[in-house]
Short mmCIF file of C-alpha atoms and ligand atoms in Angstrom, two decimals:
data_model
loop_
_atom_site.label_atom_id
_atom_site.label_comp_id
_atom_site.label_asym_id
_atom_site.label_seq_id
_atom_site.Cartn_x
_atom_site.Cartn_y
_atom_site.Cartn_z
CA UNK A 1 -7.98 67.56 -151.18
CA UNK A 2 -9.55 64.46 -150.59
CA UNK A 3 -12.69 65.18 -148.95
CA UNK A 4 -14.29 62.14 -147.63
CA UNK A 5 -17.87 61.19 -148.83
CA UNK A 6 -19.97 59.90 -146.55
CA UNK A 7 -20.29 56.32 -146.96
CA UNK A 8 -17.32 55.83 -148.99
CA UNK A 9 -15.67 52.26 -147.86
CA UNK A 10 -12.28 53.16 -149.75
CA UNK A 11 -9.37 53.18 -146.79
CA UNK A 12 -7.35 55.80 -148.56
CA UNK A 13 -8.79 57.82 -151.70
CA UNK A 14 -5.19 58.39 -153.22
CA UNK A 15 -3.86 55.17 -152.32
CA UNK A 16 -4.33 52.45 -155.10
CA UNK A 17 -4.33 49.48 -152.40
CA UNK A 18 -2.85 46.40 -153.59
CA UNK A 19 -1.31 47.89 -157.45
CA UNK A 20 -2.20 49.72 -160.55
CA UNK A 21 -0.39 52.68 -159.03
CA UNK A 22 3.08 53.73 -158.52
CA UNK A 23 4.49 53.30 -155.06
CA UNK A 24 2.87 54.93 -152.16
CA UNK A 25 5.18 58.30 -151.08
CA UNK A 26 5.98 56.71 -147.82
CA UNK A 27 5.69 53.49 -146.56
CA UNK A 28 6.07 51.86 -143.15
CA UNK A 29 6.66 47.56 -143.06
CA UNK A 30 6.27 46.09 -140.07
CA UNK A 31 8.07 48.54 -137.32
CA UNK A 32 8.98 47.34 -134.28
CA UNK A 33 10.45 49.38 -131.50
CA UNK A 34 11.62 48.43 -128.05
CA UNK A 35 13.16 50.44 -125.53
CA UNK A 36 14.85 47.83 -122.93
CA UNK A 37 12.17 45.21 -122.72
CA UNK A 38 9.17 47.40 -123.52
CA UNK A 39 7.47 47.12 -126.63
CA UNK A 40 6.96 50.77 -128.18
CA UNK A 41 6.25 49.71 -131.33
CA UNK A 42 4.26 46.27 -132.17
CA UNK A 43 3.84 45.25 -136.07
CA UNK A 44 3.38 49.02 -137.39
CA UNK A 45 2.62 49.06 -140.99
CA UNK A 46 1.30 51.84 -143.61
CA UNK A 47 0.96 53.65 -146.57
CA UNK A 48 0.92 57.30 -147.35
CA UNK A 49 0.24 59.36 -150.39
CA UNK A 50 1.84 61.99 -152.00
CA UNK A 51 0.37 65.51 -150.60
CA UNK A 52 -1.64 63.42 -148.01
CA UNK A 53 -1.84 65.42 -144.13
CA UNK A 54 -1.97 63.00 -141.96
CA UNK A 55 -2.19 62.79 -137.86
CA UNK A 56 -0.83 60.11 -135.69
CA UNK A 57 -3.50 60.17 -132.98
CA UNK A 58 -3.90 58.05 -129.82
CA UNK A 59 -4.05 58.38 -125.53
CA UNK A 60 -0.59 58.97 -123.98
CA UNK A 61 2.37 56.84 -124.26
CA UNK A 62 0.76 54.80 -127.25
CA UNK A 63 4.45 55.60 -128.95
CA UNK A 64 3.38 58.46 -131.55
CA UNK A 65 6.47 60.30 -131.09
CA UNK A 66 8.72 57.30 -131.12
CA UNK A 67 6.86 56.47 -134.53
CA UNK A 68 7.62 59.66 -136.18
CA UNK A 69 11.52 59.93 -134.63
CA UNK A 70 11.49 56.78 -136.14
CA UNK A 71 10.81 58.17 -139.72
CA UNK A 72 13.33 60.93 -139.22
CA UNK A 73 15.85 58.89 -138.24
CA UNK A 74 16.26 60.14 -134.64
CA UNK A 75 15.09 56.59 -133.38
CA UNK A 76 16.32 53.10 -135.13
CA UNK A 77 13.22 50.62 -134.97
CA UNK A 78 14.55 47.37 -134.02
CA UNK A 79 12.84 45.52 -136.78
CA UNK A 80 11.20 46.72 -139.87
CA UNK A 81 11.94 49.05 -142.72
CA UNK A 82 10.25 52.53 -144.34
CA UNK A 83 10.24 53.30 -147.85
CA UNK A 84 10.28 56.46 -149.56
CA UNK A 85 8.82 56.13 -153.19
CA UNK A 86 9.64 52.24 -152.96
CA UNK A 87 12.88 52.66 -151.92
CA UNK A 88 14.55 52.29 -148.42
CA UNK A 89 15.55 54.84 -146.66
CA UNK A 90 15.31 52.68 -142.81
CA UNK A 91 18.83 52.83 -142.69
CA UNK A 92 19.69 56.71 -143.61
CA UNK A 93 21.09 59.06 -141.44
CA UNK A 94 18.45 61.85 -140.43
CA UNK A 95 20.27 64.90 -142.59
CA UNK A 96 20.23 62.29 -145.81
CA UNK A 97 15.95 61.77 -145.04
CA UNK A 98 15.04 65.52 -146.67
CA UNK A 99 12.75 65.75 -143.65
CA UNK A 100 11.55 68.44 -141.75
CA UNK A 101 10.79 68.85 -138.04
CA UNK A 102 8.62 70.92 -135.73
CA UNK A 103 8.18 69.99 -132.21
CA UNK A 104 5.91 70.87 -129.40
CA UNK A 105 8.36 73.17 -128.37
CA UNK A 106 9.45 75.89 -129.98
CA UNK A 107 13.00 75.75 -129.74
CA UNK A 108 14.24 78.13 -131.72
CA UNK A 109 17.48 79.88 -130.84
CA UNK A 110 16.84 82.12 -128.32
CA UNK A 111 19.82 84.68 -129.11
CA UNK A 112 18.92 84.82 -133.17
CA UNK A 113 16.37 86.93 -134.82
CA UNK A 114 13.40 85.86 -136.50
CA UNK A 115 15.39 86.16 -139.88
CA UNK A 116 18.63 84.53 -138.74
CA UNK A 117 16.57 81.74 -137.03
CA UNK A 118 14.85 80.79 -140.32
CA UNK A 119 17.90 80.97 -142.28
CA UNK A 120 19.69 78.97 -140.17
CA UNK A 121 19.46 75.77 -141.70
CA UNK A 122 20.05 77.55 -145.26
CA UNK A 123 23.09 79.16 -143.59
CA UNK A 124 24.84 76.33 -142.38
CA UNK A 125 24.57 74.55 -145.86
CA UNK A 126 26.66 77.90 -147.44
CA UNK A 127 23.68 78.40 -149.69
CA UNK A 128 24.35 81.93 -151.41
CA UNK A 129 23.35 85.08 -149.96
CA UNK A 130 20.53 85.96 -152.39
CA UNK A 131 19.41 82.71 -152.27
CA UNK A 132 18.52 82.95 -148.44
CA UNK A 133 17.26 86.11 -148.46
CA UNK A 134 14.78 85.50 -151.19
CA UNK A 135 13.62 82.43 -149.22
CA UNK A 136 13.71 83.97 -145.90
CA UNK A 137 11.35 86.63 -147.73
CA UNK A 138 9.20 84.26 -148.99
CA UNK A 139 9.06 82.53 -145.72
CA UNK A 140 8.15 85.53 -143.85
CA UNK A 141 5.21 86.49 -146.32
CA UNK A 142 3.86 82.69 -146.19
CA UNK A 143 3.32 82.46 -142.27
CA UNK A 144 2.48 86.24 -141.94
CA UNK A 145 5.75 87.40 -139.84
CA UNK A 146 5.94 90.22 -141.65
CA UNK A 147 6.60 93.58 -139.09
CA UNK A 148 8.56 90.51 -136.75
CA UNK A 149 12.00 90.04 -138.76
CA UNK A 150 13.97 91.33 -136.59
CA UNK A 151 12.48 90.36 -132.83
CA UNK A 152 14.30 87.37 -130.98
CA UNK A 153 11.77 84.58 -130.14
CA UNK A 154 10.98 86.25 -126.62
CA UNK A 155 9.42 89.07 -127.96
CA UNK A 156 7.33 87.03 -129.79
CA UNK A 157 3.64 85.25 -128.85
CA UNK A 158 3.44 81.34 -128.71
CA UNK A 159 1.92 81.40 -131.81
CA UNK A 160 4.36 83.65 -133.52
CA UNK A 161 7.12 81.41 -132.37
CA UNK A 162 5.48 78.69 -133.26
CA UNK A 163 4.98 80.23 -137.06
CA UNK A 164 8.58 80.60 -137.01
CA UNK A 165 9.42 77.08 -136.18
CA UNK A 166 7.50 76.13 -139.06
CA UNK A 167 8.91 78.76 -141.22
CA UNK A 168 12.50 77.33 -140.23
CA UNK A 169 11.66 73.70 -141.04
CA UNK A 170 9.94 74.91 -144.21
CA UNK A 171 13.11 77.04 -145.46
CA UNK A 172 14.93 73.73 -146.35
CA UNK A 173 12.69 72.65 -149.01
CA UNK A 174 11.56 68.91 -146.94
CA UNK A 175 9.74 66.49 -149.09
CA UNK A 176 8.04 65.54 -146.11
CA UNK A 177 7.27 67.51 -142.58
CA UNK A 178 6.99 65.64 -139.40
CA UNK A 179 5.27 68.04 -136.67
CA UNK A 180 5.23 66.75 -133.11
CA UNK A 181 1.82 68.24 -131.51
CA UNK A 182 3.24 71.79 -132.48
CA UNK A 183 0.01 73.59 -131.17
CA UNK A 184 -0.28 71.80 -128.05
CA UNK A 185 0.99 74.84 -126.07
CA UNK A 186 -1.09 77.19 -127.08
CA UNK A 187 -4.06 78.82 -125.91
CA UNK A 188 -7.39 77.12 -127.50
CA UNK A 189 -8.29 79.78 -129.82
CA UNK A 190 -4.24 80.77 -131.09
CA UNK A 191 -3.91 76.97 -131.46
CA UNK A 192 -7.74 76.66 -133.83
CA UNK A 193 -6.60 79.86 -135.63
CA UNK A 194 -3.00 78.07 -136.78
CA UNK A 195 -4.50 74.96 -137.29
CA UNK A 196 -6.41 75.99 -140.37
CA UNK A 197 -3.59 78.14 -141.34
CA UNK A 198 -1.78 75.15 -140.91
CA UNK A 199 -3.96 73.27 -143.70
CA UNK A 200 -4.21 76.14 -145.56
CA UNK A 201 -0.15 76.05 -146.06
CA UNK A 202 0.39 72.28 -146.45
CA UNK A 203 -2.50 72.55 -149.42
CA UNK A 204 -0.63 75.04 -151.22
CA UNK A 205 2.57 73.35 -150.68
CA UNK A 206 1.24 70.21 -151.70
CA UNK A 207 3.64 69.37 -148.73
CA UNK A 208 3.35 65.40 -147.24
CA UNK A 209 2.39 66.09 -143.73
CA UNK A 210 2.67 63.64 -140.41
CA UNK A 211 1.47 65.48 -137.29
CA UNK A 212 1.43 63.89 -133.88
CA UNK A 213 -1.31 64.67 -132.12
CA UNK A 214 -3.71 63.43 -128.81
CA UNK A 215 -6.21 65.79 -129.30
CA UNK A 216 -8.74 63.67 -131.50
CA UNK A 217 -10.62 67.29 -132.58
CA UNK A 218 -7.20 68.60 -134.42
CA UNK A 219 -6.64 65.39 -136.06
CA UNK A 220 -10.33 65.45 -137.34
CA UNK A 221 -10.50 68.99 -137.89
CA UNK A 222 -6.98 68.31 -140.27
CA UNK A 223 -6.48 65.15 -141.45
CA UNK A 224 -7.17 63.80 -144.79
CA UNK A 225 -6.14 60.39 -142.74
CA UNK A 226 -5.78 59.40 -139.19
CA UNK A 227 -3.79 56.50 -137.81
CA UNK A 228 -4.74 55.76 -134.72
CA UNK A 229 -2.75 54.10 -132.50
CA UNK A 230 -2.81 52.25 -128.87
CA UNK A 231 -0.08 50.75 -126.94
CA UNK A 232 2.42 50.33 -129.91
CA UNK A 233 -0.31 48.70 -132.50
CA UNK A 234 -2.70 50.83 -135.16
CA UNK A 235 -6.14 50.45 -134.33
CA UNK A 236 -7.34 52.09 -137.21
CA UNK A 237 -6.24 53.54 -140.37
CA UNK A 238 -8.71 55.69 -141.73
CA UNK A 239 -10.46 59.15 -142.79
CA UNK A 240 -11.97 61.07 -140.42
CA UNK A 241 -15.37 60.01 -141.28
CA UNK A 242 -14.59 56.31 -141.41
CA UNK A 243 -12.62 56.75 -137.74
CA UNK A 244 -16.12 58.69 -136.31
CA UNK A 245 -18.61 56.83 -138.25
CA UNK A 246 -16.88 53.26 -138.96
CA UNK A 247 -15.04 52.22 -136.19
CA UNK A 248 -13.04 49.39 -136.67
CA UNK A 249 -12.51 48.95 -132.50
CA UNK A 250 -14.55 49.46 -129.54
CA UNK A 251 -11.48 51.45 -128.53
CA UNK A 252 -11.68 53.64 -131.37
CA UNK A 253 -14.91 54.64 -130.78
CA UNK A 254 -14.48 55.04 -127.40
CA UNK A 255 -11.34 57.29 -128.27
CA UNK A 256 -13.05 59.38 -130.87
CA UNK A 257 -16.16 61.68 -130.06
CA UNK A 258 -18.55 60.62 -126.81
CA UNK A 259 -20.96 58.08 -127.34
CA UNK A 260 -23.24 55.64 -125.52
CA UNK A 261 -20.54 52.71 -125.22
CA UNK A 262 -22.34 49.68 -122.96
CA UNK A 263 -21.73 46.41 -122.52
CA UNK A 264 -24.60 44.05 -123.97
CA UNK A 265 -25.75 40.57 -124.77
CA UNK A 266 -27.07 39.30 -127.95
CA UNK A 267 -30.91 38.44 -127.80
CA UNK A 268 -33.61 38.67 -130.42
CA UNK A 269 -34.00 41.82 -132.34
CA UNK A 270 -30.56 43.01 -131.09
CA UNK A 271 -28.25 43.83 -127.92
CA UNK A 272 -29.59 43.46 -124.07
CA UNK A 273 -28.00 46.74 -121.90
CA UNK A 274 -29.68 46.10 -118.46
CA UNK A 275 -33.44 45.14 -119.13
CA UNK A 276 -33.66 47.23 -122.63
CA UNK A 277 -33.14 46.07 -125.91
CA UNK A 278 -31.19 48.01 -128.14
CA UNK A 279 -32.47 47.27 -131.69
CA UNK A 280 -29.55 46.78 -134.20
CA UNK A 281 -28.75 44.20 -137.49
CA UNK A 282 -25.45 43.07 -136.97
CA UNK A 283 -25.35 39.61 -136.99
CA UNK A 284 -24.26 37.75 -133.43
CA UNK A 285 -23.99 34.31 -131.47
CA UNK A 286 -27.43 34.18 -129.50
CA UNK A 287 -26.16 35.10 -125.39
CA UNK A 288 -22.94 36.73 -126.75
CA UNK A 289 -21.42 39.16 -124.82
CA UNK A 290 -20.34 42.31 -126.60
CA UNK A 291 -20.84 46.28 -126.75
CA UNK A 292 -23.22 48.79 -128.81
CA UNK A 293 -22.18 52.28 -129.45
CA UNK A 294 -24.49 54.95 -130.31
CA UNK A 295 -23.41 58.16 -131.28
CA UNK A 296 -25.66 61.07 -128.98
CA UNK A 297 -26.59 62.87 -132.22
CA UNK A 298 -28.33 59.60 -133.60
CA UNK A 299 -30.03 59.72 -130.19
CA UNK A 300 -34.15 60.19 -130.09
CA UNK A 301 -35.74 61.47 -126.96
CA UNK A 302 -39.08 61.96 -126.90
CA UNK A 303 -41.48 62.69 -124.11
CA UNK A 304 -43.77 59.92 -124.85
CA UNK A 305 -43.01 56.52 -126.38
CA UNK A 306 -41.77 56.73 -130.01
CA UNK A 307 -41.58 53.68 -132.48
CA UNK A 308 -37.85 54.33 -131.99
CA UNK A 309 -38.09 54.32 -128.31
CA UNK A 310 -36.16 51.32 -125.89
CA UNK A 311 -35.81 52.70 -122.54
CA UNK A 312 -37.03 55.24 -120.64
CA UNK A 313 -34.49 57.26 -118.01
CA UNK A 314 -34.59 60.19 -116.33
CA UNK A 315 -32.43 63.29 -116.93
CA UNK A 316 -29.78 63.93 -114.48
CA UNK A 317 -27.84 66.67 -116.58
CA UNK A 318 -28.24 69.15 -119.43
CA UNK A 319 -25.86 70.67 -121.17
CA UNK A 320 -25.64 73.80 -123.31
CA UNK A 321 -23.38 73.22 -125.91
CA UNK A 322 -24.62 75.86 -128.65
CA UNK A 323 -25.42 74.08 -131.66
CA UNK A 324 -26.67 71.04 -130.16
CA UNK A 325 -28.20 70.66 -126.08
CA UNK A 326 -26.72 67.17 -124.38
CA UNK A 327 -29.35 65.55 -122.33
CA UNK A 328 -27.55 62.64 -119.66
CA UNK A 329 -29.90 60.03 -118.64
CA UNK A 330 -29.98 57.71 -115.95
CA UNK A 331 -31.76 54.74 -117.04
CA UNK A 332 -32.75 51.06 -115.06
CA UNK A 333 -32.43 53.56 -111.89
CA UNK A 334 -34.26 51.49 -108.89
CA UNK A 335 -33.76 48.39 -110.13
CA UNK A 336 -29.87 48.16 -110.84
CA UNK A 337 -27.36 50.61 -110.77
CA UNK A 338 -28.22 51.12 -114.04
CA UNK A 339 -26.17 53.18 -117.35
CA UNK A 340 -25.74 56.41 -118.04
CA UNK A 341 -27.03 57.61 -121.27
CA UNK A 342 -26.63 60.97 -123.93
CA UNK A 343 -28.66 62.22 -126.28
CA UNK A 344 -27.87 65.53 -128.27
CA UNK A 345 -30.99 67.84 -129.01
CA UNK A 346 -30.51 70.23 -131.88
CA UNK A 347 -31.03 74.01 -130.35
CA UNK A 348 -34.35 74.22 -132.08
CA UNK A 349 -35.86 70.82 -130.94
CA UNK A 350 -34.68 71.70 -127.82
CA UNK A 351 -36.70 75.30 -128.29
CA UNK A 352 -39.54 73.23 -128.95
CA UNK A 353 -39.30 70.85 -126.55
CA UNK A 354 -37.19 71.65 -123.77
CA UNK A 355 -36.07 69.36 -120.62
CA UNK A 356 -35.13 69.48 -117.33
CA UNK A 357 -32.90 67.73 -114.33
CA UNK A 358 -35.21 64.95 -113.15
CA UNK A 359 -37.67 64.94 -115.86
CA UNK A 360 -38.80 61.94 -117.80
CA UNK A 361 -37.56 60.67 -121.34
CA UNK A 362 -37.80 58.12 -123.42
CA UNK A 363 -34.97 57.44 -125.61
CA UNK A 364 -34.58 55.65 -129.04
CA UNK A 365 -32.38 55.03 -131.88
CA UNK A 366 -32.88 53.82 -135.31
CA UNK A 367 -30.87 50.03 -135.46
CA UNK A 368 -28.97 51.18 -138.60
CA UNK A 369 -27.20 54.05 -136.30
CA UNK A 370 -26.14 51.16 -133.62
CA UNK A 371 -22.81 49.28 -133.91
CA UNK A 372 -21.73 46.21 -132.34
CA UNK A 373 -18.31 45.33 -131.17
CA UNK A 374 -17.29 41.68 -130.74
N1 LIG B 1 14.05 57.12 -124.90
C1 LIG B 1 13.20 56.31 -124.29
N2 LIG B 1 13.61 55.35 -123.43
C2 LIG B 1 12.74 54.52 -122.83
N3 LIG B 1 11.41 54.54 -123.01
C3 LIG B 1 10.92 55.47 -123.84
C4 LIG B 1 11.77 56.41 -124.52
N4 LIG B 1 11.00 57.20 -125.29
C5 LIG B 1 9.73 56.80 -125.09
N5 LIG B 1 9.67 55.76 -124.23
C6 LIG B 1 8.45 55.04 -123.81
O1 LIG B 1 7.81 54.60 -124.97
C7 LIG B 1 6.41 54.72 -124.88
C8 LIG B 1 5.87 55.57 -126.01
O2 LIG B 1 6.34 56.89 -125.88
P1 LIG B 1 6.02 58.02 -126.92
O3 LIG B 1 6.34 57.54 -128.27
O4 LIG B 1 6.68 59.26 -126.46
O5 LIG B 1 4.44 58.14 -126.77
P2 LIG B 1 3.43 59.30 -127.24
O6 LIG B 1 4.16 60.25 -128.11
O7 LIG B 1 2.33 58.57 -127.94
O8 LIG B 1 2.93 59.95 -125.98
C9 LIG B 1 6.13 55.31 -123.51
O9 LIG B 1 5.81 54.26 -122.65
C10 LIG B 1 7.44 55.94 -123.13
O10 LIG B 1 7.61 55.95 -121.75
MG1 LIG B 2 4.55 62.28 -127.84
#
């Protein structure tokens, strides 16, 4: 797997950008998509790897969906072309892409068994009996349906069902599996326990994996890459500690995790958020307007002044969130309206030093943990 190291400035660890390498597994030139005269699709280009799992993830209506029918040849793209292994494959027919699909909904076939819905795509291609049943076997062990072979899909959880989706879309061999938020309907902890099994089985498989999500913690949580997308364009194309940690877009890191987001000026010695300065090192026109982001974990609050400290608010909110207390500030309250601040406390700082609604804080932040947006 391609586990991310912190720091590393590489925008896709398997991806040789620019040469040496052979030709990424998939890649997408220029898509554009319009449905009557709306834009879907703007300019969409990118690369994938061999093996890589990676989540389309953005608000809404940003045209995830239409992106991936797109790639499995349910949608035409008005302009543009993909490429498997260098070649095109834009203008195939979706049974001639070697794809396979899982959507949101189950939709298996209500009136077939668990058996007879996973060897249904094996069954319409006349593959040979043993052939199927060895698969369906196989199928059955992978995703843990054993005891369930012979229930229709009613008799079955959401999760189940949704194992069984996969297990049909898997029975066909794809090179590549497109899955359309396929744990979206399930109950939070169903939906955490199948992610990771999820993973688990598109490790082993060494299976390329596009999964459509909105729910930034699941893309995170799987992805050796996200592409994140709003209103038809890519924001951002990177791994999951590059999207949290680099940014590329005040959207993106207003999409991804919370954060202190504020609107700022440039002045000396870094950004002006009502009358505090917010120390950072990016470089910026004296007077121009932009916005800071600080993360709440790289957050100080302190009861008395700190050499990190730039404003002092007062706490209107605390949250327990187990590993880590969230302290909201008001801050500039009496003279403007003022922001709204967070800082995250780990448990045992908090056990330490503990706050309360309408107490006093000071809080800082070391300038290398603030980024500017233009
Ligand atoms: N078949 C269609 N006809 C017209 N508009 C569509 C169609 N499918 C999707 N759209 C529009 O395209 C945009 C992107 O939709 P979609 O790809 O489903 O977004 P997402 O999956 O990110 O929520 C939306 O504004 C949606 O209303
Ligand atoms: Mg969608």
């Amino acid at each position: 797997m391609t586990a991310s190291a912190p720091g590393s400035v590489a925008a896709a660890p398997r991806l040789a950008a620019g040469g040496g390498g052979a030709a990424p597994y998939i890649e997408v030139r220029g898509l554009h998509k319009r449905y009557g005269d709306t834009d879907v699709l703007r300019d969409v280009s990118f690369a994938i790897a061999e093996g890589e799992f990676v989540c389309f993830l953005g608000p809404s209506g940003c045209g995830k969906t239409t992106l991936l029918m797109c790639l499995a040849g349910l949608e035409q793209a008005q302009a543009g072309d993909i490429l498997k292994q260098g070649a095109s494959i834009g203008h195939l027919p979706p049974s001639r892409r070697d794809v396979g699909i899982v959507f949101q909904s189950y939709a298996l076939f209500p009136n077939l068994t668990v058996v007879d819905n996973i060897a249904f795509g094996l069954v319409s291609q006349r593959r040979p009996r043993p052939e199927i049943e060895a698969t369906v076997a196989e199928l059955i062990a992978l995703l843990s349906l054993q005891g369930h072979e012979h229930k229709f899909p009613s008799q079955l959880s959401g999760g189940q069902q949704q194992r069984v989706a996969l297990a049909r879309s898997l029975a066909l061999k794809p090179s590549l599996l497109l899955l359309d938020e396929p744990l979206s309907a399930l109950d939070a902890q169903v939906r955490t326990r199948l992610r990771g099994e999820l993973r688990e089985l598109q490790t082993r498989l060494g299976l390329t994996t596009i999964m459509v999500t909105h729910d930034q913690e699941e893309a995170q949580s799987l992805s050796d890459r996200i592409v994140l997308m709003n209103h038809g364009r890519i924001e951002q194309i990177g791994t999951p500690w590059q999207i949290y940690n680099q940014p590329a877009t005040a959207f993106v890191a207003d999409f991804i995790g919370s954060g202190n987001l504020h609107a700022g000026t440039a002045t000396a010695g870094g950004v002006r958020v009502d009358a505090f300065v917010v120390p950072c090192h990016a470089a910026m026109a004296p007077s121009q307007a932009l916005r800071v982001l600080m993360r709440p974990e790289d957050m100080e609050l302190s009861a008395t002044r700190t050499a990190l400290s730039f404003a002092e608010g007062t706490v209107h909110q605390v949250e327990h969130l187990g590993a880590v207390v969230r302290a909201h500030l008001q801050v500039g309250a009496g003279e403007r309206p003022g922001t709204r601040w967070v800082a995250d406390v780990s448990k045992k700082t908090y056990a330490g030093q503990p706050f309360a609604v309408g107490e006093s804080r000071w809080i800082g932040v070391h300038a290398d943990d603030v980024k500017v947006f233009t």
